[in-house]
Structure formats: structure tokens, C-alpha cells
XYZ file of C-alpha atoms in Angstrom:
530
model
C 58.168 -0.337 158.684
C 58.116 -1.335 155.028
C 57.406 1.133 152.236
C 54.027 -0.550 151.663
C 53.038 -0.128 155.353
C 54.280 3.474 155.383
C 52.197 4.403 152.362
C 49.139 2.671 153.848
C 49.528 4.655 157.089
C 49.626 7.909 155.118
C 46.811 7.036 152.763
C 44.390 9.502 154.413
C 46.869 12.363 153.946
C 47.457 11.330 150.355
C 43.683 11.389 149.743
C 43.495 14.942 151.082
C 46.296 16.003 148.741
C 44.445 14.531 145.776
C 41.025 15.860 146.841
C 40.698 17.722 143.572
C 40.488 14.403 141.728
C 43.327 15.112 139.299
C 43.281 13.120 136.047
C 45.858 10.286 136.105
C 47.902 12.008 133.396
C 48.384 15.280 135.328
C 51.360 16.034 137.565
C 50.993 16.078 141.351
C 52.974 19.103 142.524
C 54.198 19.978 146.048
C 52.529 22.751 148.017
C 54.490 25.918 148.816
C 54.754 26.357 152.574
C 56.850 28.250 155.098
C 57.306 31.406 153.070
C 59.046 29.590 150.231
C 57.769 32.051 147.667
C 59.247 34.986 149.574
C 62.578 33.240 149.904
C 62.652 32.513 146.178
C 61.953 36.164 145.347
C 64.712 37.284 147.691
C 67.119 34.826 146.117
C 66.305 36.115 142.635
C 67.061 39.664 143.720
C 70.279 38.671 145.425
C 71.456 36.647 142.415
C 71.453 39.594 140.109
C 68.027 40.186 138.616
C 68.015 43.698 140.003
C 71.684 44.364 139.241
C 72.671 46.746 136.447
C 73.575 45.038 133.143
C 77.338 45.388 133.613
C 77.146 43.407 136.870
C 74.966 40.520 135.732
C 77.900 38.454 134.452
C 81.111 37.972 136.411
C 84.135 37.215 134.238
C 86.928 34.907 135.385
C 89.908 33.250 133.693
C 90.524 33.114 129.941
C 89.333 29.959 128.164
C 90.688 30.800 124.742
C 91.833 33.573 122.455
C 91.610 34.110 118.708
C 92.714 36.706 116.229
C 90.044 39.227 117.271
C 88.215 37.773 120.257
C 88.820 36.395 123.702
C 86.610 33.951 125.617
C 86.405 34.054 129.417
C 84.857 31.675 131.860
C 82.033 33.568 133.506
C 79.194 33.254 135.975
C 75.692 34.430 135.120
C 74.480 35.927 138.379
C 70.757 35.508 137.773
C 70.957 31.730 137.353
C 74.227 31.030 139.130
C 75.551 29.029 136.208
C 78.904 28.996 134.487
C 78.918 30.487 131.011
C 81.371 31.376 128.293
C 81.739 35.115 127.712
C 83.121 36.265 124.386
C 84.433 39.782 123.857
C 86.738 41.676 121.535
C 90.343 41.590 122.648
C 91.282 44.882 124.339
C 94.059 45.529 121.812
C 91.680 44.930 118.882
C 88.734 47.060 119.949
C 87.476 49.233 117.158
C 84.077 50.239 115.950
C 84.291 47.603 113.200
C 85.415 44.809 115.514
C 82.637 45.627 117.958
C 80.094 45.608 115.129
C 81.351 42.220 113.955
C 81.047 40.793 117.461
C 77.457 42.000 117.666
C 76.706 40.601 114.217
C 78.055 37.246 115.350
C 75.751 37.389 118.376
C 72.750 38.353 116.239
C 73.376 35.476 113.817
C 74.111 32.805 116.431
C 71.176 34.035 118.513
C 68.751 33.211 115.687
C 70.019 29.623 115.382
C 68.612 27.208 117.943
C 69.916 23.752 117.167
C 71.436 20.906 119.248
C 74.751 21.250 117.394
C 75.017 25.029 117.756
C 76.080 26.651 121.028
C 73.144 28.791 122.230
C 73.580 32.497 122.925
C 72.023 33.406 126.276
C 72.391 37.143 126.208
C 74.303 40.162 124.996
C 75.831 41.870 128.002
C 77.967 44.887 128.760
C 81.393 44.739 130.391
C 82.798 47.045 133.015
C 84.346 49.262 130.331
C 81.130 49.401 128.362
C 82.268 46.834 125.796
C 79.679 44.335 124.478
C 79.849 40.725 125.668
C 78.295 37.614 124.173
C 77.084 35.268 126.920
C 76.967 31.684 125.670
C 76.655 28.172 126.978
C 79.978 26.925 128.246
C 80.930 23.666 126.560
C 83.471 21.482 128.310
C 85.383 19.447 125.825
C 88.093 19.592 123.183
C 88.370 21.171 119.787
C 87.898 18.510 117.145
C 91.261 19.541 115.706
C 92.887 18.170 118.877
C 91.151 14.813 118.421
C 91.135 14.226 114.685
C 94.908 13.736 114.651
C 95.046 11.670 117.852
C 93.310 8.301 117.334
C 94.562 6.967 120.664
C 92.873 9.816 122.543
C 89.625 9.236 120.642
C 89.736 5.545 121.571
C 90.455 6.356 125.203
C 87.821 9.072 125.617
C 84.985 7.583 123.596
C 85.669 3.836 123.805
C 85.703 3.204 120.085
C 87.861 0.938 117.954
C 86.766 2.497 114.665
C 88.194 6.013 114.704
C 87.272 6.717 111.082
C 83.615 5.955 111.747
C 83.692 8.107 114.899
C 85.094 11.068 112.948
C 82.565 10.614 110.161
C 79.709 10.612 112.656
C 81.025 13.862 114.143
C 81.068 15.343 110.640
C 77.526 14.098 110.034
C 76.350 16.050 113.080
C 78.093 19.138 111.718
C 76.232 18.540 108.435
C 72.995 18.565 110.445
C 73.885 21.953 111.923
C 74.904 23.390 108.546
C 71.738 22.112 106.870
C 69.719 23.838 109.596
C 71.573 27.145 109.198
C 71.085 27.032 105.432
C 67.354 26.561 105.991
C 67.528 29.799 108.014
C 69.403 31.520 105.200
C 72.756 31.648 107.039
C 76.221 30.642 105.749
C 78.940 29.760 108.269
C 81.926 30.219 105.901
C 84.608 29.011 108.334
C 83.908 25.300 108.880
C 87.045 23.462 110.009
C 87.982 21.066 112.831
C 89.262 23.853 115.106
C 85.809 25.493 114.975
C 84.060 22.311 116.076
C 83.899 21.362 119.738
C 83.366 17.802 120.978
C 82.016 17.646 124.510
C 82.902 15.161 127.200
C 79.776 13.119 126.417
C 80.174 13.200 122.648
C 78.202 16.399 122.067
C 79.183 18.185 118.857
C 78.984 21.958 118.470
C 79.740 24.164 115.468
C 81.426 27.301 116.836
C 82.712 30.710 115.726
C 80.162 32.557 113.628
C 82.475 35.513 113.098
C 82.492 35.134 109.289
C 78.855 34.098 108.979
C 76.667 35.900 106.475
C 73.019 35.765 105.573
C 71.410 35.124 102.229
C 68.280 37.053 103.203
C 68.046 40.701 104.127
C 66.221 40.993 107.455
C 65.330 44.611 106.670
C 67.138 45.860 109.778
C 70.702 45.884 108.480
C 72.033 43.933 111.451
C 73.387 40.970 109.477
C 76.038 41.010 106.708
C 74.697 39.942 103.326
C 76.608 37.295 101.389
C 75.588 38.953 98.127
C 77.422 42.151 99.136
C 80.716 40.506 100.094
C 83.701 41.838 98.152
C 86.458 40.500 100.396
C 88.676 37.419 100.443
C 87.543 35.565 103.543
C 88.065 32.153 105.128
C 90.869 29.906 106.352
C 93.445 29.403 103.557
C 94.037 25.702 104.293
C 90.306 24.934 103.834
C 89.101 27.816 101.659
C 86.638 27.325 98.778
C 87.531 28.778 95.349
C 84.665 31.300 95.312
C 85.822 32.687 98.646
C 88.776 34.069 96.692
C 86.615 35.494 93.922
C 85.459 38.590 95.825
C 81.833 38.219 94.839
C 81.976 36.649 91.395
C 80.811 33.903 91.646
C 78.870 34.764 94.801
C 78.971 32.841 98.042
C 76.229 30.235 98.463
C 75.199 27.171 100.434
C 77.609 25.163 98.287
C 80.476 27.209 99.683
C 79.809 25.599 103.050
C 79.509 22.218 101.274
C 83.072 22.712 100.022
C 84.248 23.488 103.550
C 82.550 20.324 104.841
C 84.341 18.398 102.090
C 87.651 20.032 103.058
C 87.043 18.911 106.641
C 86.370 15.382 105.358
C 89.650 15.617 103.435
C 91.419 16.479 106.684
C 89.902 13.372 108.298
C 90.944 11.100 105.442
C 94.367 12.502 104.544
C 95.553 13.678 107.955
C 96.203 17.160 106.565
C 94.170 20.069 105.135
C 93.540 20.049 101.387
C 95.530 23.214 100.640
C 99.202 23.408 101.593
C 101.683 26.283 101.540
C 104.532 27.791 103.509
C 102.613 31.050 103.983
C 98.980 32.117 103.925
C 99.506 33.699 100.496
C 101.167 30.563 99.122
C 98.312 28.462 100.501
C 95.723 30.749 98.889
C 97.611 30.492 95.592
C 97.588 26.683 95.871
C 93.839 26.704 96.574
C 93.221 28.862 93.500
C 95.457 27.011 91.058
C 95.834 23.363 92.108
C 93.444 20.595 92.957
C 94.194 18.836 96.260
C 96.185 15.621 96.015
C 93.909 12.605 95.416
C 92.948 10.534 98.448
C 94.564 7.109 98.179
C 94.490 5.561 101.662
C 90.703 5.455 102.048
C 87.925 3.455 100.367
C 87.151 4.638 96.854
C 83.576 5.503 97.744
C 84.672 7.851 100.531
C 87.226 9.455 98.200
C 84.457 10.050 95.628
C 82.213 11.647 98.262
C 85.037 13.974 99.275
C 85.837 14.790 95.657
C 82.241 15.681 94.879
C 81.927 17.887 97.957
C 85.122 19.720 96.953
C 84.405 20.067 93.244
C 85.942 23.293 91.904
C 82.695 24.292 90.212
C 79.979 24.872 92.805
C 77.207 23.329 90.707
C 79.089 19.995 90.646
C 79.035 19.671 94.446
C 76.323 18.162 96.626
C 73.314 20.427 96.497
C 72.728 20.421 100.269
C 74.532 19.519 103.464
C 71.835 16.916 104.042
C 72.718 15.235 100.755
C 76.337 15.034 101.893
C 75.269 13.636 105.277
C 73.154 10.951 103.588
C 76.102 9.998 101.370
C 78.315 9.584 104.445
C 75.605 7.583 106.175
C 75.304 5.323 103.139
C 79.059 4.776 103.138
C 78.955 3.689 106.778
C 75.977 1.405 106.176
C 77.649 -0.652 103.464
C 81.225 -0.101 104.598
C 81.366 -3.769 105.619
C 80.650 -4.793 102.030
C 83.475 -2.571 100.781
C 85.891 -4.055 103.325
C 84.871 -7.598 102.324
C 85.395 -6.761 98.667
C 88.799 -5.178 99.310
C 90.001 -8.175 101.319
C 88.773 -10.518 98.596
C 90.534 -8.392 95.961
C 93.799 -8.852 97.831
C 93.256 -12.622 97.730
C 92.607 -12.431 93.976
C 95.913 -10.575 93.528
C 97.721 -13.197 95.618
C 96.188 -15.959 93.515
C 97.310 -14.279 90.309
C 100.856 -14.207 91.686
C 100.684 -17.931 92.476
C 99.259 -18.740 89.051
C 101.979 -16.748 87.332
C 104.759 -18.433 89.351
C 103.938 -21.841 87.877
C 104.632 -23.543 91.215
C 101.084 -24.600 91.991
C 101.294 -28.229 90.935
C 102.369 -29.662 94.286
C 99.613 -31.129 96.425
C 100.009 -28.689 99.326
C 100.303 -25.740 96.950
C 97.200 -26.922 95.103
C 95.272 -27.045 98.382
C 96.344 -23.493 99.205
C 95.223 -22.284 95.779
C 91.801 -23.875 96.199
C 91.455 -22.444 99.717
C 92.365 -18.942 98.507
C 89.969 -19.254 95.597
C 87.082 -20.302 97.858
C 87.761 -17.471 100.315
C 88.034 -14.853 97.565
C 84.867 -15.998 95.814
C 82.900 -16.096 99.073
C 84.083 -12.596 100.037
C 83.155 -11.076 96.680
C 79.753 -12.749 96.504
C 78.977 -11.851 100.124
C 79.970 -8.230 99.501
C 77.659 -8.050 96.501
C 74.794 -9.571 98.497
C 75.185 -6.818 101.139
C 75.466 -3.978 98.614
C 74.798 -4.651 94.961
C 76.756 -1.564 93.836
C 80.026 -2.298 95.626
C 82.761 -1.210 93.184
C 84.690 -3.668 90.979
C 83.160 -6.831 92.431
C 82.021 -7.982 89.003
C 85.461 -7.372 87.470
C 87.199 -9.189 90.316
C 84.832 -12.153 90.087
C 85.571 -12.386 86.383
C 89.336 -12.202 87.007
C 89.013 -14.857 89.680
C 86.959 -17.336 87.642
C 88.887 -16.895 84.390
C 92.253 -17.152 86.147
C 91.191 -20.212 88.117
C 89.826 -21.819 84.933
C 93.214 -21.364 83.223
C 94.931 -22.845 86.268
C 92.581 -25.860 86.403
C 93.103 -26.432 82.687
C 96.867 -26.375 83.209
C 96.440 -28.989 85.951
C 94.524 -31.230 83.543
C 91.095 -30.493 85.032
C 89.258 -29.338 81.914
C 85.779 -30.126 83.214
C 86.429 -28.098 86.394
C 87.647 -25.248 84.180
C 84.467 -25.483 82.118
C 82.314 -25.279 85.269
C 84.152 -22.135 86.411
C 83.294 -20.356 83.155
C 79.567 -21.128 83.275
C 78.750 -17.863 85.115
C 81.290 -15.714 83.243
C 79.726 -13.399 80.692
C 81.605 -13.390 77.374
C 84.555 -15.565 78.533
C 87.875 -15.401 76.586
C 87.421 -17.176 73.265
C 90.886 -18.754 73.306
C 90.313 -20.231 76.753
C 86.899 -21.605 75.766
C 88.423 -23.217 72.638
C 91.220 -24.836 74.674
C 88.770 -26.185 77.247
C 86.384 -27.526 74.583
C 89.264 -29.238 72.749
C 90.538 -30.816 75.959
C 87.055 -31.959 76.967
C 86.576 -33.530 73.495
C 89.948 -35.296 73.820
C 89.010 -36.546 77.276
C 85.617 -37.742 75.993
C 87.273 -39.748 73.219
C 89.747 -41.187 75.711
C 86.927 -42.078 78.075
C 85.093 -43.865 75.273
C 88.190 -45.880 74.420
C 88.846 -46.699 78.046
C 85.215 -47.770 78.393
C 85.537 -50.175 75.504
C 88.719 -51.629 76.920
C 87.122 -52.041 80.318
C 84.092 -53.754 78.760
C 86.403 -56.131 76.838
C 88.288 -56.888 80.036
C 85.096 -57.494 81.980
C 83.870 -59.879 79.274
C 86.882 -62.116 79.884
C 87.407 -61.630 83.582
C 86.635 -64.900 85.405
C 86.197 -62.916 88.641
C 83.066 -61.191 87.300
C 80.081 -63.132 88.740
C 82.343 -65.803 90.266
C 80.293 -66.009 93.443
C 77.031 -66.385 91.506
C 78.520 -69.069 89.293
C 79.808 -70.958 92.290
C 76.411 -70.757 93.950
C 74.513 -72.054 90.911
C 76.991 -74.886 90.300
C 76.962 -75.787 93.976
C 73.153 -75.875 94.060
C 72.972 -78.122 90.947
C 75.719 -80.415 92.261
C 74.017 -80.734 95.634
C 70.703 -81.495 93.966
C 72.334 -84.069 91.685
C 73.738 -85.910 94.700
C 70.825 -85.569 97.087
C 67.869 -86.501 94.825
C 69.171 -89.954 93.782
C 70.047 -90.770 97.363
C 66.555 -89.837 98.504
C 65.070 -91.950 95.693
C 67.212 -94.939 96.538
C 66.345 -94.758 100.212
C 62.653 -94.420 99.497
C 62.574 -97.605 97.249
C 63.965 -99.783 100.076
C 66.836 -102.318 100.203
C 64.950 -104.921 98.157
C 65.111 -102.743 95.034
C 67.325 -104.327 92.388
C 68.848 -103.073 89.174
C 67.856 -99.478 90.012
C 67.822 -97.177 86.956
C 67.642 -93.363 87.146
C 64.163 -92.368 86.006
C 63.607 -89.603 83.443
C 62.048 -87.334 86.071
C 65.322 -86.519 87.826
C 67.072 -84.965 84.779
C 63.980 -82.928 84.062
C 63.962 -81.738 87.706
C 67.629 -80.834 87.475
C 66.944 -78.815 84.333
C 64.014 -77.014 85.964
C 66.041 -76.091 89.035
C 68.917 -74.849 86.888
C 66.541 -72.836 84.727
C 65.045 -71.122 87.791
C 68.517 -70.304 89.120
C 69.718 -69.047 85.729
C 66.686 -66.773 85.333
C 67.048 -65.404 88.896
C 70.713 -64.572 88.355
C 70.456 -63.775 84.657
C 72.002 -60.248 84.915
C 75.183 -61.686 86.389
C 75.268 -64.961 84.427
C 74.764 -63.147 81.109
C 77.128 -60.251 82.017
C 80.362 -61.699 80.646
C 81.473 -64.256 78.117
C 82.914 -66.469 80.892
C 79.525 -66.664 82.593
C 77.622 -67.180 79.354
C 79.918 -70.063 78.422
C 79.418 -71.556 81.846
C 75.644 -71.374 81.478
C 75.843 -72.885 77.996
């Protein structure tokens, strides 16, 4: 039986189910039969809803361990789902460490965002220690991926690893912007505190250093304004995190950390380097990170602004940084076009300087390079009008090519190349103008010589002359013959009448007027007509 027949056979039962005339937009729900409600209640009780707090989460193997905390794989009995359970390491348990763990739970618990791991509950372990029950995220720390392009390509099927990393960072910017809106600073943003899930999910982890900018009135959360300690990860640390409260920590502290993470993406290493933590902190306080040289200039500028030593010189918000990264990705193609064209300009300048561009094949290569470079620069500017150095490179290209064309004896081509150049070199313009004037004088002289030659060239209008002469000759022969035949054999002492010469003259005049442009075009033809 087909699905259509089956539905038709059950139509009466379906009508009974929908006897309440539900609106089309409402959901049709199944009825509960066979004691299902009782079974569900029994299952809830058995799964842990009536268990004491210390038995509601079962802890299994260790997923990871940090300086103060340890994370176990766990099972939440009530829902039967796997969770991550964070606790203080047994050897680090103190009143302060326990308080910090609870503060982390309080802060993370107030932040509900797609890029922040949700806190499900605060539980109690078998020894009475507090536990943070969180969503378990299956994936890798970003620090394991950012230095392994091949793994990124394999896992996420991308050929552009830089763009993939930047998009991960943009999602982190989203999370940070959200936390700032809630008055919370993370203060430990770095690749190892960012998790990338198996399906590309991005999570900002580890809120152990987080502080709030707003007093909640309950004293549960540490206030950034009261911090007097050096905090953070030395390799990524912001200058004010070393200042012990003066200047105070702010949203722009996290902006610096986002910029330091961007630096790690671009340079392949953290911005601050040292053999020890103290040496690294000293480097962060006294030296600016090495400039980025292997990335597009625009991306280097974004990173530099995010990591400005003075907080007020940085991006004002994480969203502003995200938008800058998004803009870079949007017109990245224009930057790549411009960079490739710039390399062609440099290659052309080498060829021009070598002086070996006179050969025909070399000349063709120069013209091909010039066309490709000019197209690339103009196309880049059409995509993004503010692409750096395009105007300077176009000027270099046109001026250099004009000098080369002039050296090849192509002054008019050189002049055309300078038409769109603003304020071209005065010496080059003078050379081109002088050469064009010399060529104009030479052209005038050559024109006169050609005109003189054409005046005396018997080949000019030869066909027309031959046609006119042939027509007159044929007429001169044919007309008398026709006249003689028409007078009959008895005609004697025949004399050419005056009418025939006049007819000849008329025919010649018509032919001369019809072909006057050719017959008057040279002295040979004029003499022939005369």
C-alpha cells in the first residue's frame, strides 16, 4: 500500500485526533498513553533528581590539568549527559583557591553566549569540594591548531589557513564584546584558552582571572578597580597588567590580548619573548614586539593598533577590532592583486635598468609585464579604492615605461603614458616634447619628399591614364569606320567632317572630369591631359 493510500485509510482517525480544530500554525502533539507519565517520573527519580548533591555528578577520567585546576569527564545523572567537571587540584586546595573557583563559576554563569562554554551547575564532590559542571566541548585547543596548518586544512577543509584563523579570532572578538557589555574582563585571552570544536565551534575558556567592572553589591565577583597584582600570561600580557592598578585594567586590556593573539597568528610566536617568565615580563614592559613583516601591511597595522602601548591608542571595542578584521578579509583580494602587480613593477624596473630590452622578444616581454602590472593595479583599486601604494606604483610604472619607450624611439607612446600621471618629471616631459618636435619636423620633410616623388611617379594614376587613352583611341578608330560604312561604297573623296573632332573632345572632357582627382594628382598626369 502506498503512503497516499495508507493516509487515506486512516483519515477518519486523523480527523478524530484533530477534532479540536487546531489552527494550522499550532503543533500537533502525541497523546500520552500506557502510563508514560508514570514511567517518565520514575526515570527522573532513578537518574538522580532525588539524589543528594554530591551524587548528582559522576566523575571519570581527567581531561586536562592546569596550574590550579583539574577538569574531569563527568556524567550528569539527572540528564544522563556527559559534562566537564572542573575542580581545584587536591594539592592546591586552599580557602583562596576554592573562592577563586567559585568566582570563576559565578562570572561564567552570568555569561550566556554561543562562544562561551555554559555553566550548568555548581556541585559538591565526595570530599565536600566545590565542582563547576560545564558543557563538555570535544575539540582541540586553538594553540594546537594555529601552528599546524596541515591539520587545519585536513580537519576543516580549507586552503586559506590565515583566513580560517582570522575568522576564529573574530568569533572570540564577538565573545569578548559580549562580556564587556556585561561589565566583565577576561584578562587571559590566548590561543590555549580558546577551544575549537569538531564542527568549527569556537569557545573562549578559563575565566579564572576574570574581573568585573561593576560591583554587584554581593561581593561575589572580583573588581578590576581593586586589583593590585601582576596578573596574566607573560608571553601575551598587556602593559597595564604589570602596573598593579595604575593605570587600571579596562576593556582595552582585553583588546591588547586579542591583538597579541593576532600577533601569534601572524608571526608564529607570541609577541613577548624571554628565557624565563621574569625575562618575558621585562621584555613586555620595556620593548615593543618585533614588527610584523610577513603579512599584508593592513593586517600588520590592525595588529599594531590593537597592541598599542597606550590604552587610549587601541581599538575602543572588541567589535571595532572584529570589523577591522572583517574589512581586511573583504578586500584582501585587492591587496593580493596589488602586491602581485608591485612585484611585476619591480621586475620591470630591473629589466629597464639592465639596458637589454631592445631585442624583439625582450621588448614583447616588457610590454606583457607592463600590461599585467597595470591591469593588476587598476583592478585592485577598483575593488578597494584605499588599497595601499597603488597610486605610487602606478606612477612608477607609467613613468618608468615612458622612459623606456623614449629610449626605444617611441616618443609618442611615451607621451601617451604620461597623460594620466599627475605632475610628471619635468626632465622627462622636456625630453619627450623635444623628441616629438624633432619627429614632427622630420615627418613634415618626409611628407614633402613623398609629395615631390608622387608628382613625378609615372605609376600614380597609370591605370586611369591608360583607360582614358584607350577610350579615346577606340573612339577615334570606331567613329570614322561607322561613318564610312553608313555612307555606302559609292561615296568618293570622303573627308572627315568637323563633328567627329568635336565629339572626340566632348568624350575626352567627360572622361577627364570623371577622373579629375587622379588625372590632376601628379605632374605626369597633368601633362598627359594637357
